[in-house]
C-alpha cells in the first residue's frame, strides 16, 4: 500500500525540498541567462551570415555585369558598323542610317544598356544610339561631361566605370538617369587628340533592380544597400528616397572601418543616422566597389524577441521539471525518515490529538516510548478476548491444521484449550434445524447469544466424560472436538465412547429444545489418532450432516454406523418420470401426485449426491414441460425455475422438498384448469362472432363453424352448450329470426326478399319458427310495428 505523507508538519522534508529547490532554481536561472545570451548572439550571427552570403552574390552579379559591359564595349568598338561611323568620312546617308540601325539593334538586345555614343575625331561628329538617336556636331552634343572628357583626353580612363547622372533624353532633360559610362578611345599618332571613341552608358538602376530581388528575403527586410567606391563615396543605394548619389560617407566610423578592413566580408553593430543598425559588407580585392547593407536593429528585434520568448519558455519548462525533480529527490532522501516514522505510526495505533511536537524525529521518539506501554497492555487485551482467540485457534485446527503450532501443548494451554494434541479425537457436529426460521425469528445479537448458550450446554454435558472444546462457525453449526479415552495404549474398540455419546447427545438435544423450542441434528465422525486428523474428521462430519435430508430433523448419525458406500447409486426411472410428466401435462392431479410420491420414495436409500441430482433432473424436467406448453400458447404459468431451484437447495429434509414439489404440481394443474376454461369460453365467443358475420350464408352449419377452429363439431357443440346454453343450430336460427324482425321493421323488402337475405332456405319452416318466436306472422309483425311507430309519432 502506498504510504502518504500524513504527518501534519513534515519539517525535515520541507527543509530538504526548500534547499534543493533553491539550488536548482539558481542553476536554472544562470543557465537561462547563458542560453539567452548565446541564442541571441547565435541568431544575429545566423542572420548576418545569411546577409553576407546574399551580399557576396549581389556583388558578384554586379561585377559580372561590369565585366560584361567591358566586353560589350570592346566588341562594339571592333564592330564594322561602329568602325564605319568612327573612321569614315563623307559617309552616304543610307550607309550611315543602316550602320546606326544595326548598332541600335545590338544595343536594344542588352536591356541594361541606356545609350551609346560613337565619336569620329576627323569630322568632330557624335553618333547617338539610344533615346536620342541621331548625329550631332560637338557644338550640338548636349552631354557636356563626355564632350569635356573627349576634349581633355587626359581625364579618360579606358573602360573604367564612371558613375554619372545624365538626361534621360534631349526631349526630357529634366528627367535624370544614373548610369555607369565606359569609354574606349583611339588617338591620332603622336598626338593626345582623340581620333575616335566609343562611349556606352550602363543603367545603374538595373543593378539596383537586381538588388531589390534579394530585398524580399527576411534577412534584408528594412535594409538600405549602398554601393561604395574605394574612397567611401556612394555610387548608388537601394533606398530611392535618400539622395545619396556621390555622397561622401568616408567620415562615418563604420565606413572607415570597412575600407580599412582586410576581410572580404563581415558584419558589425554601429550607429547610422542616430539609429543602432547592423552593418554587413562584402567586397573583392579586384572589385572597384564595396557593397554595404545597413539594417536598423529594430527590424531584427522581432527575431531576437522570438529567441528570447523561446528561451523563457524553455526556462519555465526546465523550472517546472526541475521543481518536480526536486520534490522527487527530496521525497527519496526523506524516504528512510518517512519509513521509520511510518513504522512508529504503526506501533502507535492510538492517534493522539496533541499537536506535533517539533519534527519527525521527536514524533518517532515519542512513538517508540509509547510502544512498550502498548506491548504490556497487549497481554491484558489477549486475556480479555480469550474466547475469540480460542475460536480462531480451533478454526485453524478444523480448517487448516497443516501448521505445526497445533502440537505445541504450551501454546494450547495459553489459548485455554484443554485438548491433548497427541490423543485420539472425535469430531461431533451439532446443526440447528430449520435454520432459516431461526434467522427470521431472532435478531443477530440473539442468535449469537443462543449459539453461546449451546456452547455452554455442550460443555456442561460432555466435559464430565470427555476433554472437550467447541467451535462456532457463525452460522448453523457448532463443532465439538473430543479426546477419546485410551486403554493399554490403543483406542478402545469396544465402542464405550459411542455408548456414552449415544446417551449424552440426546440429553443435549433435549435441553436445547426445551429452552429454545428448536431441534438439533447431531453427526459423529470416526475417531482420529491426534489433532492432525482434525481437518479430515471435520470434513467427514460435514459430509455425514448432508444425510439429515434423508433422516430428518433431530436425527443423530454416527459415521461408524453409517455405511455411505453401501447406499444405492440410484438411477433415474425414466419411464416413471415420463408417466408423471404426461399426467402433469394432462392436468391429472391425483395420478401425477401418486407417481411423484413413488419417485420420492425410491430416493430414501440413495446417496446425497444422487438425491440432489435426481431432484435437479426432476425439477428441470417439470419446468421444461411447462415451458413447452407456454411456447405452444396453451397456458401461461409465470413460474421461475431459478427461485424454485434455490428454495429446493436451501431445504434441509426430503419431507420439506416433497411438500414444495407438491405445491408446485398443484399450482400447475390449477393453472391448466383455469386456462382450459378460459380457452373454452373464448372458442364459444369466437364461434358466435363467426355465426353473426356469416348468417346470410344458406349453407352455414355447425360443421362449417367447427372447421374454422380446427375442432370436431361434437366438441364445439359441447363447448357451445356449456357457455351459450343452446345448440349451434338453434343459435343460427334465432339470430336469423332477429335479423328478419329488424328488416321487417326498418325496410320495405317483401317477405320472400327478407327470407333470402337472412340465408333461410325453408320458407314454411321460417313462418313456423317466426310465429313461435314473436307470437305473430311476419306480416302481422310488420303491421303491428308500423302502427306502434305511428302512435309514437302522433304522441310526439
Coordinates of N, CA, C and O in Angstrom, one line a residue, residues 417-573:
X417 N -7.1 -24.0 25.8 CA -7.6 -25.3 25.2 C -7.2 -26.5 26.0 O -6.0 -26.7 26.3
X418 N -8.2 -27.3 26.4 CA -7.9 -28.4 27.3 C -7.6 -29.7 26.6 O -7.4 -30.8 27.2
X419 N -7.5 -29.7 25.3 CA -7.3 -30.9 24.5 C -5.8 -31.3 24.6 O -4.9 -30.5 24.6
X420 N -5.6 -32.6 24.5 CA -4.3 -33.2 24.3 C -4.1 -33.4 22.8 O -4.7 -34.2 22.2
X421 N -3.1 -32.7 22.2 CA -2.9 -32.8 20.8 C -2.5 -34.1 20.3 O -2.7 -34.5 19.1
X422 N -2.0 -35.0 21.2 CA -1.5 -36.3 20.7 C -2.4 -37.4 21.1 O -2.2 -38.6 20.8
X423 N -3.6 -37.1 21.7 CA -4.6 -38.1 22.0 C -5.6 -38.3 20.9 O -5.7 -37.4 20.0
X424 N -6.3 -39.4 20.9 CA -7.2 -39.6 19.8 C -8.4 -38.7 20.0 O -8.8 -38.3 21.1
X425 N -9.0 -38.3 18.9 CA -10.1 -37.3 18.9 C -11.3 -37.8 18.1 O -11.1 -38.7 17.2
X426 N -12.4 -37.2 18.4 CA -13.7 -37.4 17.6 C -14.3 -36.0 17.4 O -14.3 -35.2 18.3
X427 N -14.8 -35.8 16.2 CA -15.5 -34.6 15.9 C -17.0 -34.8 15.9 O -17.5 -35.7 15.3
X428 N -17.7 -34.0 16.7 CA -19.2 -34.1 16.8 C -19.7 -32.7 16.3 O -19.4 -31.7 16.8
X429 N -20.6 -32.8 15.3 CA -21.1 -31.6 14.6 C -22.6 -31.5 15.0 O -23.4 -32.4 14.8
X430 N -22.9 -30.3 15.6 CA -24.3 -30.0 16.0 C -24.9 -29.0 15.0 O -24.3 -28.0 14.8
X431 N -26.0 -29.3 14.4 CA -26.6 -28.5 13.4 C -28.0 -28.0 13.9 O -28.8 -28.8 14.4
X432 N -28.2 -26.7 13.9 CA -29.5 -26.1 14.2 C -30.5 -26.4 13.1 O -30.3 -26.0 12.0
X433 N -31.6 -27.1 13.4 CA -32.6 -27.4 12.4 C -33.5 -26.2 12.1 O -33.6 -25.3 12.9
X434 N -34.0 -26.2 10.9 CA -34.9 -25.1 10.4 C -34.2 -23.7 10.7 O -34.7 -22.8 11.3
X435 N -33.0 -23.7 10.1 CA -32.1 -22.5 10.4 C -32.7 -21.2 9.8 O -32.5 -20.1 10.4
X436 N -33.3 -21.3 8.7 CA -33.9 -20.1 8.1 C -35.0 -19.5 9.0 O -35.1 -18.3 9.1
X437 N -35.8 -20.4 9.6 CA -36.8 -19.9 10.6 C -36.1 -19.3 11.8 O -36.6 -18.3 12.4
X438 N -35.0 -20.0 12.2 CA -34.3 -19.5 13.3 C -33.7 -18.1 13.1 O -33.8 -17.2 13.9
X439 N -33.2 -17.8 11.8 CA -32.7 -16.5 11.5 C -33.9 -15.5 11.4 O -33.7 -14.3 11.8
X440 N -35.0 -15.9 10.9 CA -36.1 -15.0 10.8 C -36.7 -14.6 12.2 O -37.2 -13.5 12.5
X441 N -36.6 -15.6 13.2 CA -37.2 -15.4 14.5 C -36.4 -14.5 15.4 O -36.9 -13.8 16.2
X442 N -35.1 -14.6 15.3 CA -34.2 -14.0 16.3 C -33.3 -12.9 15.5 O -33.0 -13.1 14.4
X443 N -33.0 -11.9 16.3 CA -32.0 -10.9 15.8 C -30.6 -11.5 15.8 O -30.4 -12.5 16.4
X444 N -29.7 -10.8 15.1 CA -28.3 -11.2 15.1 C -27.7 -11.4 16.5 O -27.0 -12.3 16.8
X445 N -28.0 -10.4 17.3 CA -27.5 -10.5 18.7 C -28.0 -11.7 19.4 O -27.3 -12.4 20.1
X446 N -29.4 -11.9 19.3 CA -30.0 -13.0 20.0 C -29.5 -14.4 19.4 O -29.3 -15.3 20.2
X447 N -29.2 -14.4 18.1 CA -28.7 -15.6 17.5 C -27.3 -16.0 18.1 O -27.0 -17.1 18.5
X448 N -26.5 -14.9 18.3 CA -25.1 -15.1 18.9 C -25.3 -15.6 20.3 O -24.5 -16.5 20.8
X449 N -26.2 -15.1 21.1 CA -26.4 -15.5 22.5 C -26.9 -16.9 22.6 O -26.4 -17.7 23.4
X450 N -27.8 -17.3 21.6 CA -28.3 -18.7 21.7 C -27.1 -19.7 21.3 O -27.0 -20.8 21.9
X451 N -26.3 -19.3 20.3 CA -25.2 -20.2 20.0 C -24.2 -20.3 21.1 O -23.6 -21.4 21.4
X452 N -24.0 -19.2 21.8 CA -23.1 -19.2 23.0 C -23.7 -20.1 24.1 O -23.0 -20.9 24.8
X453 N -25.0 -20.1 24.3 CA -25.7 -20.9 25.2 C -25.5 -22.4 24.9 O -25.3 -23.3 25.7
X454 N -25.6 -22.7 23.6 CA -25.4 -24.1 23.1 C -23.9 -24.5 23.4 O -23.7 -25.7 23.8
X455 N -23.0 -23.6 23.3 CA -21.6 -23.9 23.7 C -21.6 -24.4 25.2 O -21.0 -25.5 25.5
X456 N -22.2 -23.6 26.0 CA -22.2 -24.0 27.5 C -23.0 -25.3 27.8 O -22.5 -26.1 28.6
X457 N -24.1 -25.5 27.0 CA -24.8 -26.8 27.2 C -23.9 -28.0 26.9 O -23.9 -29.0 27.6
X458 N -23.2 -27.9 25.7 CA -22.4 -29.0 25.3 C -21.3 -29.2 26.3 O -21.0 -30.4 26.6
X459 N -20.6 -28.1 26.8 CA -19.5 -28.3 27.7 C -20.1 -28.9 29.0 O -19.4 -29.8 29.6
X460 N -21.2 -28.5 29.5 CA -21.7 -29.0 30.8 C -22.1 -30.5 30.7 O -21.9 -31.2 31.6
X461 N -22.6 -30.9 29.5 CA -23.0 -32.3 29.4 C -21.8 -33.2 29.1 O -21.7 -34.3 29.6
X462 N -20.8 -32.8 28.2 CA -19.7 -33.6 27.8 C -18.5 -33.6 28.6 O -17.7 -34.6 28.7
X463 N -18.2 -32.5 29.3 CA -16.9 -32.3 30.0 C -16.7 -33.4 31.1 O -15.6 -33.9 31.3
X464 N -17.8 -33.8 31.8 CA -17.5 -34.8 32.8 C -17.0 -36.1 32.2 O -16.3 -36.9 32.9
X465 N -17.3 -36.4 30.9 CA -16.9 -37.7 30.3 C -15.7 -37.5 29.3 O -14.9 -38.5 29.1
X466 N -15.6 -36.3 28.7 CA -14.5 -36.2 27.7 C -13.9 -34.8 27.8 O -14.5 -33.8 28.3
X467 N -12.6 -34.7 27.5 CA -12.0 -33.4 27.3 C -12.6 -32.8 26.0 O -12.5 -33.5 25.0
X468 N -13.1 -31.6 26.1 CA -14.0 -31.1 25.0 C -13.7 -29.6 24.8 O -13.5 -28.9 25.7
X469 N -13.7 -29.3 23.5 CA -13.7 -27.8 23.1 C -14.7 -27.7 21.9 O -14.8 -28.6 21.1
X470 N -15.3 -26.5 21.9 CA -16.3 -26.3 20.8 C -16.0 -25.1 20.0 O -15.4 -24.1 20.5
X471 N -16.3 -25.1 18.7 CA -16.1 -24.0 17.8 C -17.4 -23.7 17.1 O -18.1 -24.5 16.6
X472 N -17.6 -22.4 17.0 CA -18.8 -21.8 16.3 C -18.5 -21.3 15.0 O -17.6 -20.4 14.9
X473 N -19.1 -21.8 13.9 CA -18.8 -21.3 12.6 C -19.5 -20.0 12.2 O -19.3 -19.5 11.1
X474 N -20.4 -19.5 13.1 CA -21.1 -18.3 12.9 C -22.4 -18.5 12.1 O -23.1 -17.5 11.9
X475 N -22.7 -19.7 11.7 CA -23.9 -20.0 11.0 C -24.8 -21.0 11.8 O -25.1 -20.8 12.9
X476 N -25.0 -22.2 11.2 CA -25.9 -23.1 11.9 C -25.1 -24.3 12.5 O -25.8 -25.3 12.9
X477 N -23.8 -24.2 12.6 CA -23.0 -25.3 13.1 C -22.3 -24.9 14.4 O -21.7 -23.9 14.5
X478 N -22.3 -25.9 15.3 CA -21.4 -25.8 16.5 C -20.6 -27.2 16.5 O -21.3 -28.3 16.4
X479 N -19.3 -27.1 16.5 CA -18.5 -28.3 16.3 C -17.8 -28.6 17.6 O -17.1 -27.7 18.2
X480 N -17.9 -29.8 18.1 CA -17.2 -30.2 19.4 C -16.1 -31.2 19.0 O -16.2 -32.1 18.2
X481 N -14.9 -30.9 19.6 CA -13.7 -31.8 19.4 C -13.5 -32.5 20.8 O -13.3 -31.8 21.8
X482 N -13.5 -33.8 20.8 CA -13.5 -34.6 22.0 C -12.2 -35.5 22.0 O -11.8 -36.0 21.0
X483 N -11.5 -35.5 23.2 CA -10.5 -36.5 23.4 C -11.1 -37.8 23.8 O -11.8 -37.8 24.8
X484 N -10.8 -38.9 23.1 CA -11.4 -40.2 23.4 C -10.4 -40.9 24.3 O -9.2 -40.9 24.1
X485 N -11.0 -41.7 25.3 CA -10.1 -42.4 26.3 C -9.3 -43.5 25.6 O -9.7 -44.1 24.7
X486 N -8.1 -43.7 26.2 CA -7.2 -44.8 25.7 C -7.2 -45.9 26.7 O -7.3 -45.7 27.9
X487 N -7.0 -47.1 26.2 CA -6.8 -48.3 27.1 C -5.7 -49.1 26.6 O -5.7 -49.6 25.4
X488 N -4.6 -49.3 27.4 CA -3.5 -50.1 27.1 C -2.8 -49.6 25.8 O -2.3 -50.3 25.0
X489 N -2.8 -48.2 25.7 CA -2.1 -47.6 24.6 C -2.8 -47.7 23.3 O -2.2 -47.3 22.3
X490 N -3.9 -48.2 23.3 CA -4.7 -48.3 22.0 C -6.1 -47.8 22.2 O -6.6 -47.7 23.3
X491 N -6.7 -47.4 21.1 CA -8.0 -46.9 21.1 C -9.0 -48.0 21.4 O -8.9 -49.1 20.9
X492 N -9.9 -47.7 22.4 CA -10.8 -48.8 22.8 C -11.7 -49.1 21.6 O -12.4 -48.2 21.2
X493 N -11.8 -50.3 21.2 CA -12.6 -50.7 20.1 C -14.0 -51.2 20.6 O -14.8 -51.7 19.8
X494 N -14.2 -51.2 21.9 CA -15.5 -51.7 22.5 C -16.6 -50.7 22.2 O -17.7 -51.0 22.6
X495 N -16.3 -49.6 21.6 CA -17.3 -48.5 21.4 C -18.0 -48.0 22.6 O -19.1 -47.6 22.6
X496 N -17.2 -48.0 23.8 CA -17.7 -47.5 25.0 C -18.0 -46.0 24.8 O -19.0 -45.4 25.4
X497 N -17.1 -45.3 24.1 CA -17.3 -43.8 24.0 C -18.5 -43.5 23.1 O -19.2 -42.5 23.3
X498 N -18.8 -44.5 22.2 CA -20.0 -44.3 21.4 C -21.3 -44.5 22.2 O -22.2 -43.8 22.1
X499 N -21.2 -45.4 23.1 CA -22.3 -45.6 24.0 C -22.5 -44.4 24.9 O -23.7 -44.0 25.1
X500 N -21.4 -43.8 25.3 CA -21.5 -42.6 26.1 C -22.2 -41.5 25.3 O -23.0 -40.8 25.8
X501 N -21.7 -41.4 24.1 CA -22.2 -40.3 23.3 C -23.7 -40.5 22.9 O -24.5 -39.5 22.9
X502 N -24.1 -41.8 22.7 CA -25.5 -42.0 22.5 C -26.4 -41.7 23.6 O -27.6 -41.4 23.5
X503 N -25.8 -41.6 24.8 CA -26.6 -41.2 26.0 C -26.5 -39.7 26.2 O -27.5 -39.1 26.5
X504 N -25.4 -39.1 26.0 CA -25.2 -37.7 26.2 C -25.8 -36.8 25.1 O -26.3 -35.7 25.4
X505 N -25.7 -37.2 23.9 CA -26.1 -36.3 22.8 C -27.6 -36.1 22.9 O -28.1 -34.9 22.7
X506 N -28.5 -37.1 23.1 CA -29.9 -36.8 23.3 C -30.2 -35.9 24.4 O -31.2 -35.1 24.4
X507 N -29.4 -36.0 25.5 CA -29.6 -35.0 26.6 C -29.3 -33.6 26.1 O -30.1 -32.7 26.5
X508 N -28.3 -33.4 25.3 CA -28.0 -32.0 24.8 C -29.2 -31.6 23.9 O -29.6 -30.4 24.0
X509 N -29.7 -32.5 23.1 CA -30.8 -32.1 22.2 C -32.0 -31.7 23.0 O -32.7 -30.7 22.7
X510 N -32.3 -32.5 24.1 CA -33.5 -32.2 24.9 C -33.4 -30.9 25.6 O -34.3 -30.1 25.6
X511 N -32.2 -30.6 26.2 CA -32.0 -29.3 26.9 C -32.2 -28.2 25.9 O -32.9 -27.2 26.2
X512 N -31.6 -28.3 24.8 CA -31.6 -27.2 23.8 C -33.1 -26.9 23.3 O -33.5 -25.8 23.3
X513 N -33.7 -28.1 23.0 CA -35.1 -27.9 22.5 C -36.1 -27.4 23.6 O -37.0 -26.7 23.3
X514 N -35.8 -27.8 24.9 CA -36.7 -27.3 26.0 C -36.6 -25.8 26.1 O -37.6 -25.1 26.3
X515 N -35.4 -25.2 26.0 CA -35.2 -23.8 26.2 C -35.5 -23.0 25.0 O -36.0 -21.8 25.1
X516 N -35.2 -23.5 23.8 CA -35.2 -22.7 22.6 C -36.3 -23.1 21.6 O -36.4 -22.5 20.5
X517 N -37.0 -24.2 21.9 CA -38.1 -24.7 21.0 C -37.6 -25.0 19.6 O -38.3 -24.8 18.6
X518 N -36.4 -25.4 19.5 CA -35.8 -25.7 18.2 C -35.0 -27.0 18.3 O -34.3 -27.2 19.3
X519 N -35.1 -27.9 17.3 CA -34.4 -29.2 17.4 C -33.0 -29.1 16.9 O -32.6 -28.1 16.2
X520 N -32.1 -30.1 17.3 CA -30.8 -30.2 16.9 C -30.6 -31.5 16.2 O -31.1 -32.5 16.6
X521 N -29.8 -31.5 15.1 CA -29.3 -32.7 14.5 C -27.8 -32.9 14.8 O -27.1 -31.9 14.8
X522 N -27.4 -34.1 15.1 CA -26.0 -34.3 15.6 C -25.4 -35.4 14.7 O -26.0 -36.4 14.4
X523 N -24.1 -35.2 14.4 CA -23.4 -36.1 13.5 C -22.0 -36.3 14.0 O -21.2 -35.4 14.3
X524 N -21.6 -37.6 14.2 CA -20.4 -38.0 14.9 C -19.5 -38.7 13.9 O -19.9 -39.6 13.2
X525 N -18.2 -38.2 13.8 CA -17.2 -38.7 12.9 C -16.6 -40.0 13.4 O -16.8 -40.4 14.6
X526 N -15.7 -40.6 12.6 CA -14.8 -41.6 13.1 C -13.9 -41.0 14.1 O -13.8 -39.8 14.2
X527 N -13.1 -41.9 14.7 CA -12.0 -41.4 15.6 C -10.7 -41.2 14.8 O -10.5 -41.8 13.8
X528 N -9.9 -40.2 15.3 CA -8.6 -40.0 14.7 C -7.5 -40.1 15.7 O -7.7 -40.0 16.9
X529 N -6.3 -40.2 15.3 CA -5.1 -40.5 16.2 C -4.7 -39.3 16.9 O -4.1 -39.4 18.0
X530 N -4.9 -38.1 16.3 CA -4.4 -36.9 17.0 C -5.1 -35.7 16.4 O -6.0 -35.8 15.5
X531 N -4.7 -34.5 16.9 CA -5.3 -33.2 16.3 C -5.0 -33.1 14.9 O -5.7 -32.3 14.2
X532 N -4.0 -33.7 14.4 CA -3.6 -33.6 13.0 C -4.8 -34.1 12.1 O -4.9 -33.7 11.0
X533 N -5.6 -35.0 12.7 CA -6.7 -35.6 11.9 C -8.0 -34.6 12.0 O -9.0 -35.0 11.4
X534 N -7.8 -33.5 12.6 CA -9.0 -32.6 12.9 C -9.7 -32.2 11.6 O -10.9 -32.3 11.4
X535 N -8.9 -31.8 10.6 CA -9.5 -31.3 9.3 C -10.2 -32.4 8.6 O -11.3 -32.2 8.1
X536 N -9.6 -33.6 8.6 CA -10.3 -34.8 7.9 C -11.6 -35.2 8.6 O -12.6 -35.4 7.9
X537 N -11.5 -35.2 9.9 CA -12.7 -35.7 10.7 C -13.8 -34.6 10.6 O -15.0 -35.0 10.5
X538 N -13.4 -33.4 10.5 CA -14.5 -32.3 10.4 C -15.1 -32.4 9.0 O -16.4 -32.4 8.9
X539 N -14.3 -32.7 7.9 CA -14.9 -32.8 6.6 C -15.8 -34.1 6.6 O -16.9 -34.1 5.9
X540 N -15.4 -35.1 7.3 CA -16.2 -36.3 7.4 C -17.6 -36.1 8.0 O -18.6 -36.5 7.6
X541 N -17.6 -35.3 9.1 CA -18.8 -34.9 9.8 C -19.7 -34.1 9.0 O -20.9 -34.2 9.0
X542 N -19.1 -33.1 8.2 CA -19.9 -32.3 7.3 C -20.5 -33.1 6.3 O -21.7 -32.9 5.9
X543 N -19.8 -34.0 5.7 CA -20.4 -34.9 4.7 C -21.5 -35.7 5.3 O -22.6 -35.9 4.6
X544 N -21.3 -36.2 6.5 CA -22.4 -37.0 7.1 C -23.6 -36.2 7.4 O -24.7 -36.7 7.4
X545 N -23.4 -34.9 7.7 CA -24.5 -34.0 8.0 C -25.5 -33.8 6.9 O -26.7 -33.4 7.0
X546 N -25.0 -34.1 5.7 CA -25.9 -33.9 4.5 C -27.1 -34.9 4.5 O -28.1 -34.7 3.9
X547 N -26.9 -36.0 5.3 CA -27.9 -37.0 5.3 C -29.1 -36.7 6.3 O -29.9 -37.6 6.5
X548 N -29.0 -35.5 6.9 CA -30.2 -35.0 7.6 C -31.3 -34.9 6.6 O -32.5 -35.1 7.0
X549 N -31.1 -34.8 5.4 CA -32.1 -34.7 4.3 C -32.9 -36.0 4.3 O -34.2 -35.9 4.2
X550 N -32.3 -37.1 4.5 CA -33.0 -38.4 4.5 C -33.6 -38.8 5.8 O -34.7 -39.2 5.9
X551 N -32.8 -38.5 6.9 CA -33.3 -39.0 8.2 C -34.1 -37.9 9.0 O -34.7 -38.2 10.0
X552 N -34.1 -36.7 8.5 CA -35.0 -35.7 9.0 C -34.4 -34.9 10.2 O -33.3 -35.2 10.6
X553 N -35.1 -33.9 10.7 CA -34.7 -33.1 11.8 C -34.6 -33.9 13.1 O -35.4 -34.8 13.3
X554 N -33.6 -33.5 13.9 CA -33.4 -34.1 15.2 C -32.8 -35.5 15.1 O -32.7 -36.2 16.1
X555 N -32.2 -35.8 13.9 CA -31.5 -37.1 13.8 C -30.2 -37.1 14.4 O -29.5 -36.0 14.6
X556 N -29.7 -38.3 14.8 CA -28.3 -38.5 15.4 C -27.7 -39.6 14.6 O -28.1 -40.7 14.6
X557 N -26.6 -39.2 13.9 CA -25.9 -40.2 13.0 C -24.5 -40.4 13.4 O -23.8 -39.4 13.7
X558 N -24.1 -41.6 13.4 CA -22.7 -42.0 13.7 C -22.0 -42.5 12.5 O -22.6 -43.4 11.8
X559 N -20.8 -42.0 12.1 CA -20.1 -42.5 11.0 C -19.8 -44.0 11.0 O -19.9 -44.6 10.0
X560 N -19.6 -44.5 12.3 CA -19.3 -45.9 12.4 C -20.5 -46.8 12.0 O -20.3 -47.9 11.6
X561 N -21.7 -46.2 12.2 CA -22.9 -47.0 11.9 C -23.5 -46.6 10.6 O -24.5 -47.2 10.2
X562 N -22.9 -45.7 9.9 CA -23.5 -45.2 8.6 C -22.5 -45.6 7.5 O -21.5 -45.0 7.3
X563 N -22.9 -46.6 6.7 CA -22.1 -47.0 5.6 C -22.6 -46.3 4.3 O -23.4 -46.8 3.6
X564 N -22.0 -45.2 4.1 CA -22.4 -44.4 3.0 C -22.1 -45.1 1.6 O -22.9 -45.0 0.7
X565 N -21.0 -45.8 1.6 CA -20.6 -46.5 0.4 C -21.7 -47.6 0.0 O -21.8 -47.9 -1.2
X566 N -22.4 -48.1 1.0 CA -23.4 -49.1 0.7 C -24.7 -48.5 0.1 O -25.6 -49.3 -0.3
X567 N -24.9 -47.2 0.2 CA -26.1 -46.6 -0.3 C -26.2 -46.8 -1.8 O -25.2 -46.7 -2.5
X568 N -27.4 -47.0 -2.3 CA -27.5 -47.3 -3.7 C -27.2 -46.1 -4.6 O -27.5 -45.0 -4.3
X569 N -26.6 -46.4 -5.7 CA -26.4 -45.4 -6.8 C -27.7 -45.4 -7.6 O -27.8 -46.1 -8.6
X570 N -28.6 -44.6 -7.1 CA -30.0 -44.7 -7.8 C -29.9 -44.1 -9.2 O -29.4 -43.1 -9.5
X571 N -30.5 -44.9 -10.1 CA -30.6 -44.5 -11.5 C -32.1 -44.0 -11.7 O -33.0 -44.6 -11.3
X572 N -32.2 -42.9 -12.3 CA -33.5 -42.3 -12.5 C -34.4 -43.2 -13.3 O -34.0 -43.7 -14.4
X573 N -35.6 -43.4 -12.8 CA -36.6 -44.2 -13.5 C -37.2 -43.3 -14.6 O -38.2 -42.6 -14.3

